[in-house]
């Protein structure tokens, strides 16, 4: 499930202009499904991250109180360091819709260990940032989160990142992407809509190469590209014209 896509320099990540699209060192996807309990989600995350050595941001799964009105709107924020700005509104009843149309992400930066020159365990809160997240203190004050005596709100959960005082809202139809960037100096979490994820993978299956049956076609594609490359080097001719591709 993990894909290595090469290393990047530490300054390649930025939250300016709302862009967070660098290449990353490694990634793990966790696909949730309807009916999963909070324990199921927690176990899935624990299992996937067990061997992900560079991902050391603590993440806990929490859920919401069933008595929270589904139409009660909550502010969601973008933040960098201690600067939190209202970004949108979210409600438990519209959680799936919000998941489809909002950008939900968090990026935590870790300081370099002076003794080794490698990323350490100390979180650099001033440079960490997020979009589409709940403010943890606000969620606690308003008693949005379930305690042991409350019934849970089914299908709506949160990923609590306590060191950053953030809660990332998710549903049981979400796809969670955990990423590391710059050899673990950045730990990132992105939330995708399961509805959109499945649609893209069905519509563009040949792009995602999810099916093992795609392997023969992939090999033929590689052979064709190699043939075109060699023709271009040897003759200078446009291989797509010469090979009528």
mmCIF file of C-alpha atoms in Angstrom:
data_model
loop_
_atom_site.group_PDB
_atom_site.id
_atom_site.type_symbol
_atom_site.label_atom_id
_atom_site.label_comp_id
_atom_site.label_asym_id
_atom_site.label_seq_id
_atom_site.Cartn_x
_atom_site.Cartn_y
_atom_site.Cartn_z
ATOM 1 C CA UNK A 1 0.000 0.000 0.000
ATOM 2 C CA UNK A 2 2.910 2.353 0.599
ATOM 3 C CA UNK A 3 4.351 4.086 -2.446
ATOM 4 C CA UNK A 4 7.786 5.669 -2.564
ATOM 5 C CA UNK A 5 7.885 8.650 -4.868
ATOM 6 C CA UNK A 6 11.297 10.131 -4.124
ATOM 7 C CA UNK A 7 12.466 12.678 -1.613
ATOM 8 C CA UNK A 8 11.905 16.390 -1.807
ATOM 9 C CA UNK A 9 13.591 19.360 -0.205
ATOM 10 C CA UNK A 10 12.147 20.619 3.065
ATOM 11 C CA UNK A 11 11.027 23.927 1.564
ATOM 12 C CA UNK A 12 8.855 22.210 -1.037
ATOM 13 C CA UNK A 13 5.807 22.184 1.234
ATOM 14 C CA UNK A 14 3.740 25.306 1.590
ATOM 15 C CA UNK A 15 0.242 26.331 2.549
ATOM 16 C CA UNK A 16 0.346 29.501 0.490
ATOM 17 C CA UNK A 17 -2.490 29.935 -2.015
ATOM 18 C CA UNK A 18 -4.092 26.802 -0.591
ATOM 19 C CA UNK A 19 -1.670 24.487 -2.361
ATOM 20 C CA UNK A 20 -0.163 21.386 -0.817
ATOM 21 C CA UNK A 21 0.840 19.331 -3.804
ATOM 22 C CA UNK A 22 4.495 18.275 -3.514
ATOM 23 C CA UNK A 23 5.794 14.816 -4.101
ATOM 24 C CA UNK A 24 6.087 12.858 -0.889
ATOM 25 C CA UNK A 25 8.379 10.285 0.606
ATOM 26 C CA UNK A 26 5.714 7.739 1.472
ATOM 27 C CA UNK A 27 1.957 7.413 1.851
ATOM 28 C CA UNK A 28 -0.657 5.103 3.326
ATOM 29 C CA UNK A 29 -4.348 5.061 2.503
ATOM 30 C CA UNK A 30 -7.060 3.812 4.830
ATOM 31 C CA UNK A 31 -10.500 3.345 3.271
ATOM 32 C CA UNK A 32 -13.365 3.394 5.755
ATOM 33 C CA UNK A 33 -16.733 1.783 5.127
ATOM 34 C CA UNK A 34 -20.209 2.331 6.448
ATOM 35 C CA UNK A 35 -20.960 0.498 9.639
ATOM 36 C CA UNK A 36 -17.429 0.657 11.017
ATOM 37 C CA UNK A 37 -17.289 1.377 14.734
ATOM 38 C CA UNK A 38 -14.844 3.717 16.410
ATOM 39 C CA UNK A 39 -12.852 0.667 17.519
ATOM 40 C CA UNK A 40 -12.745 -0.631 13.936
ATOM 41 C CA UNK A 41 -11.411 2.698 12.670
ATOM 42 C CA UNK A 42 -8.859 2.949 15.443
ATOM 43 C CA UNK A 43 -7.637 -0.596 14.747
ATOM 44 C CA UNK A 44 -7.376 0.099 10.999
ATOM 45 C CA UNK A 45 -5.271 3.207 11.622
ATOM 46 C CA UNK A 46 -3.073 1.443 14.160
ATOM 47 C CA UNK A 47 -2.479 -1.466 11.788
ATOM 48 C CA UNK A 48 -1.600 0.687 8.788
ATOM 49 C CA UNK A 49 0.698 3.012 10.718
ATOM 50 C CA UNK A 50 2.459 0.293 12.694
ATOM 51 C CA UNK A 51 5.276 0.037 10.161
ATOM 52 C CA UNK A 52 5.206 3.658 9.051
ATOM 53 C CA UNK A 53 8.321 4.670 10.966
ATOM 54 C CA UNK A 54 8.486 8.301 9.860
ATOM 55 C CA UNK A 55 4.882 9.024 10.823
ATOM 56 C CA UNK A 56 4.993 9.875 14.521
ATOM 57 C CA UNK A 57 2.154 12.381 14.869
ATOM 58 C CA UNK A 58 -0.211 11.098 17.583
ATOM 59 C CA UNK A 59 -3.745 10.608 16.241
ATOM 60 C CA UNK A 60 -6.748 9.407 18.232
ATOM 61 C CA UNK A 61 -10.219 8.550 16.930
ATOM 62 C CA UNK A 62 -13.104 10.265 18.689
ATOM 63 C CA UNK A 63 -16.838 10.388 18.069
ATOM 64 C CA UNK A 64 -19.658 12.828 18.631
ATOM 65 C CA UNK A 65 -22.582 12.749 21.014
ATOM 66 C CA UNK A 66 -25.813 11.349 19.559
ATOM 67 C CA UNK A 67 -27.654 14.154 21.352
ATOM 68 C CA UNK A 68 -25.817 16.740 19.258
ATOM 69 C CA UNK A 69 -28.407 18.115 16.811
ATOM 70 C CA UNK A 70 -27.492 16.959 13.313
ATOM 71 C CA UNK A 71 -28.252 20.393 11.898
ATOM 72 C CA UNK A 72 -26.220 22.277 14.510
ATOM 73 C CA UNK A 73 -23.569 24.138 12.584
ATOM 74 C CA UNK A 74 -20.011 24.370 13.868
ATOM 75 C CA UNK A 75 -17.232 26.582 12.605
ATOM 76 C CA UNK A 76 -14.326 24.881 10.900
ATOM 77 C CA UNK A 77 -11.001 26.615 10.653
ATOM 78 C CA UNK A 78 -7.799 26.971 8.744
ATOM 79 C CA UNK A 79 -4.808 27.508 10.982
ATOM 80 C CA UNK A 80 -1.088 28.056 10.987
ATOM 81 C CA UNK A 81 0.604 27.917 14.345
ATOM 82 C CA UNK A 82 -1.625 29.695 16.863
ATOM 83 C CA UNK A 83 -3.483 31.696 14.211
ATOM 84 C CA UNK A 84 -6.934 30.191 13.651
ATOM 85 C CA UNK A 85 -9.280 31.676 11.037
ATOM 86 C CA UNK A 86 -12.907 30.649 10.404
ATOM 87 C CA UNK A 87 -13.078 28.913 7.036
ATOM 88 C CA UNK A 88 -16.542 27.380 6.711
ATOM 89 C CA UNK A 89 -19.325 25.741 8.680
ATOM 90 C CA UNK A 90 -19.848 22.048 9.339
ATOM 91 C CA UNK A 91 -22.660 20.065 10.877
ATOM 92 C CA UNK A 92 -22.956 16.360 11.728
ATOM 93 C CA UNK A 93 -25.916 16.021 9.366
ATOM 94 C CA UNK A 94 -24.000 17.507 6.453
ATOM 95 C CA UNK A 95 -20.700 15.789 7.234
ATOM 96 C CA UNK A 96 -20.705 13.667 4.065
ATOM 97 C CA UNK A 97 -21.536 16.628 1.849
ATOM 98 C CA UNK A 98 -18.828 18.688 3.506
ATOM 99 C CA UNK A 99 -16.372 15.846 2.973
ATOM 100 C CA UNK A 100 -17.103 15.881 -0.772
ATOM 101 C CA UNK A 101 -16.677 19.590 -1.336
ATOM 102 C CA UNK A 102 -14.262 20.904 1.296
ATOM 103 C CA UNK A 103 -10.517 20.581 1.548
ATOM 104 C CA UNK A 104 -9.710 18.787 4.789
ATOM 105 C CA UNK A 105 -6.044 18.394 5.651
ATOM 106 C CA UNK A 106 -3.428 18.869 8.325
ATOM 107 C CA UNK A 107 0.347 19.140 8.084
ATOM 108 C CA UNK A 108 2.576 18.903 11.152
ATOM 109 C CA UNK A 109 6.225 19.902 11.010
ATOM 110 C CA UNK A 110 8.881 18.405 13.262
ATOM 111 C CA UNK A 111 12.130 20.101 14.215
ATOM 112 C CA UNK A 112 15.507 18.842 13.109
ATOM 113 C CA UNK A 113 17.486 17.057 15.822
ATOM 114 C CA UNK A 114 20.705 19.100 16.187
ATOM 115 C CA UNK A 115 22.701 16.050 17.243
ATOM 116 C CA UNK A 116 21.808 13.923 14.217
ATOM 117 C CA UNK A 117 20.632 16.410 11.600
ATOM 118 C CA UNK A 118 17.512 14.256 11.129
ATOM 119 C CA UNK A 119 13.865 15.057 11.924
ATOM 120 C CA UNK A 120 13.269 14.622 15.649
ATOM 121 C CA UNK A 121 10.132 14.121 17.718
ATOM 122 C CA UNK A 122 9.699 17.762 18.754
ATOM 123 C CA UNK A 123 6.709 19.336 17.038
ATOM 124 C CA UNK A 124 7.161 22.753 15.436
ATOM 125 C CA UNK A 125 3.703 24.157 16.137
ATOM 126 C CA UNK A 126 4.462 27.559 14.621
ATOM 127 C CA UNK A 127 4.919 26.077 11.133
ATOM 128 C CA UNK A 128 2.233 23.370 11.322
ATOM 129 C CA UNK A 129 -1.068 24.128 9.597
ATOM 130 C CA UNK A 130 -4.451 22.761 8.580
ATOM 131 C CA UNK A 131 -7.662 23.438 6.655
ATOM 132 C CA UNK A 132 -11.229 22.346 7.370
ATOM 133 C CA UNK A 133 -10.582 21.252 10.960
ATOM 134 C CA UNK A 134 -12.456 21.778 14.202
ATOM 135 C CA UNK A 135 -10.842 23.672 17.081
ATOM 136 C CA UNK A 136 -10.342 21.071 19.804
ATOM 137 C CA UNK A 137 -11.036 23.364 22.777
ATOM 138 C CA UNK A 138 -14.262 24.565 21.187
ATOM 139 C CA UNK A 139 -15.450 20.994 20.600
ATOM 140 C CA UNK A 140 -14.798 20.139 24.256
ATOM 141 C CA UNK A 141 -16.397 23.310 25.621
ATOM 142 C CA UNK A 142 -19.546 22.809 23.576
ATOM 143 C CA UNK A 143 -19.708 19.144 24.606
ATOM 144 C CA UNK A 144 -19.755 17.988 20.993
ATOM 145 C CA UNK A 145 -17.606 14.945 21.718
ATOM 146 C CA UNK A 146 -18.906 11.785 23.295
ATOM 147 C CA UNK A 147 -17.878 10.746 26.777
ATOM 148 C CA UNK A 148 -18.315 7.301 28.299
ATOM 149 C CA UNK A 149 -21.923 7.929 29.346
ATOM 150 C CA UNK A 150 -23.146 9.304 26.008
ATOM 151 C CA UNK A 151 -24.515 7.431 23.029
ATOM 152 C CA UNK A 152 -22.378 7.919 19.899
ATOM 153 C CA UNK A 153 -23.555 9.651 16.758
ATOM 154 C CA UNK A 154 -23.347 6.904 14.145
ATOM 155 C CA UNK A 155 -21.246 7.386 11.034
ATOM 156 C CA UNK A 156 -19.521 10.636 12.035
ATOM 157 C CA UNK A 157 -16.125 10.704 13.719
ATOM 158 C CA UNK A 158 -13.103 12.849 14.299
ATOM 159 C CA UNK A 159 -9.352 12.388 14.246
ATOM 160 C CA UNK A 160 -8.061 14.217 17.289
ATOM 161 C CA UNK A 161 -4.551 15.626 16.910
ATOM 162 C CA UNK A 162 -4.107 16.803 20.478
ATOM 163 C CA UNK A 163 -0.671 18.471 20.127
ATOM 164 C CA UNK A 164 -2.173 20.852 17.555
ATOM 165 C CA UNK A 165 -5.526 21.223 19.356
ATOM 166 C CA UNK A 166 -7.250 20.099 16.154
ATOM 167 C CA UNK A 167 -9.993 17.614 15.317
ATOM 168 C CA UNK A 168 -10.310 16.472 11.704
ATOM 169 C CA UNK A 169 -13.961 15.617 10.935
ATOM 170 C CA UNK A 170 -14.509 12.389 8.990
ATOM 171 C CA UNK A 171 -17.323 10.002 8.177
ATOM 172 C CA UNK A 172 -17.370 6.211 7.903
ATOM 173 C CA UNK A 173 -17.191 6.641 4.115
ATOM 174 C CA UNK A 174 -13.944 8.629 4.108
ATOM 175 C CA UNK A 175 -10.560 7.792 2.660
ATOM 176 C CA UNK A 176 -7.709 8.891 4.920
ATOM 177 C CA UNK A 177 -4.268 9.510 3.459
ATOM 178 C CA UNK A 178 -1.275 9.614 5.776
ATOM 179 C CA UNK A 179 1.872 11.076 4.201
ATOM 180 C CA UNK A 180 5.420 11.872 5.169
ATOM 181 C CA UNK A 181 7.458 14.536 3.427
ATOM 182 C CA UNK A 182 11.152 15.464 3.631
ATOM 183 C CA UNK A 183 12.194 12.206 5.298
ATOM 184 C CA UNK A 184 9.575 12.518 8.025
ATOM 185 C CA UNK A 185 10.015 16.188 8.834
ATOM 186 C CA UNK A 186 6.421 16.731 7.734
ATOM 187 C CA UNK A 187 3.584 14.406 8.754
ATOM 188 C CA UNK A 188 0.395 15.055 6.757
ATOM 189 C CA UNK A 189 -3.207 13.848 6.888
ATOM 190 C CA UNK A 190 -5.643 14.362 3.998
ATOM 191 C CA UNK A 191 -9.327 13.409 3.970
ATOM 192 C CA UNK A 192 -11.118 12.411 0.768
ATOM 193 C CA UNK A 193 -14.737 11.565 0.100
ATOM 194 C CA UNK A 194 -15.252 7.847 -0.426
ATOM 195 C CA UNK A 195 -18.007 8.617 -2.961
ATOM 196 C CA UNK A 196 -15.668 10.696 -5.096
ATOM 197 C CA UNK A 197 -12.774 8.282 -4.562
ATOM 198 C CA UNK A 198 -14.715 5.312 -5.922
ATOM 199 C CA UNK A 199 -16.073 7.376 -8.818
ATOM 200 C CA UNK A 200 -12.585 8.463 -9.881
ATOM 201 C CA UNK A 201 -11.168 4.974 -9.584
ATOM 202 C CA UNK A 202 -13.993 3.496 -11.658
ATOM 203 C CA UNK A 203 -13.934 6.213 -14.295
ATOM 204 C CA UNK A 204 -10.152 6.426 -14.567
ATOM 205 C CA UNK A 205 -9.222 2.855 -13.648
ATOM 206 C CA UNK A 206 -6.423 2.704 -16.203
ATOM 207 C CA UNK A 207 -4.853 5.785 -14.640
ATOM 208 C CA UNK A 208 -4.898 4.410 -11.102
ATOM 209 C CA UNK A 209 -3.846 0.872 -12.134
ATOM 210 C CA UNK A 210 -5.705 -0.675 -9.217
ATOM 211 C CA UNK A 211 -6.497 -3.990 -10.865
ATOM 212 C CA UNK A 212 -3.895 -6.746 -11.144
ATOM 213 C CA UNK A 213 -5.374 -7.566 -14.559
ATOM 214 C CA UNK A 214 -3.914 -4.249 -15.751
ATOM 215 C CA UNK A 215 -0.335 -5.586 -15.538
ATOM 216 C CA UNK A 216 -0.107 -6.954 -19.128
ATOM 217 C CA UNK A 217 -1.341 -3.635 -20.501
ATOM 218 C CA UNK A 218 1.143 -1.743 -18.338
ATOM 219 C CA UNK A 219 3.995 -3.893 -19.670
ATOM 220 C CA UNK A 220 2.894 -3.293 -23.277
ATOM 221 C CA UNK A 221 2.759 0.435 -22.584
ATOM 222 C CA UNK A 222 6.289 0.375 -21.183
ATOM 223 C CA UNK A 223 7.559 -1.503 -24.241
ATOM 224 C CA UNK A 224 5.909 1.011 -26.572
ATOM 225 C CA UNK A 225 7.383 3.983 -24.712
ATOM 226 C CA UNK A 226 10.837 2.375 -24.779
ATOM 227 C CA UNK A 227 10.496 1.794 -28.541
ATOM 228 C CA UNK A 228 9.469 5.417 -29.073
ATOM 229 C CA UNK A 229 12.342 6.689 -26.945
ATOM 230 C CA UNK A 230 14.942 4.637 -28.826
ATOM 231 C CA UNK A 231 13.534 5.784 -32.199
ATOM 232 C CA UNK A 232 13.701 9.410 -31.094
ATOM 233 C CA UNK A 233 17.322 9.013 -29.967
ATOM 234 C CA UNK A 234 18.393 7.096 -33.081
ATOM 235 C CA UNK A 235 16.583 9.062 -35.804
ATOM 236 C CA UNK A 236 15.224 12.255 -34.322
ATOM 237 C CA UNK A 237 11.875 11.430 -35.909
ATOM 238 C CA UNK A 238 8.659 11.990 -34.061
ATOM 239 C CA UNK A 239 7.893 8.420 -32.924
ATOM 240 C CA UNK A 240 4.168 9.046 -32.543
ATOM 241 C CA UNK A 241 3.937 9.950 -36.232
ATOM 242 C CA UNK A 242 6.339 7.241 -37.395
ATOM 243 C CA UNK A 243 4.596 4.535 -35.406
ATOM 244 C CA UNK A 244 1.137 5.963 -36.138
ATOM 245 C CA UNK A 245 0.381 6.065 -32.425
#
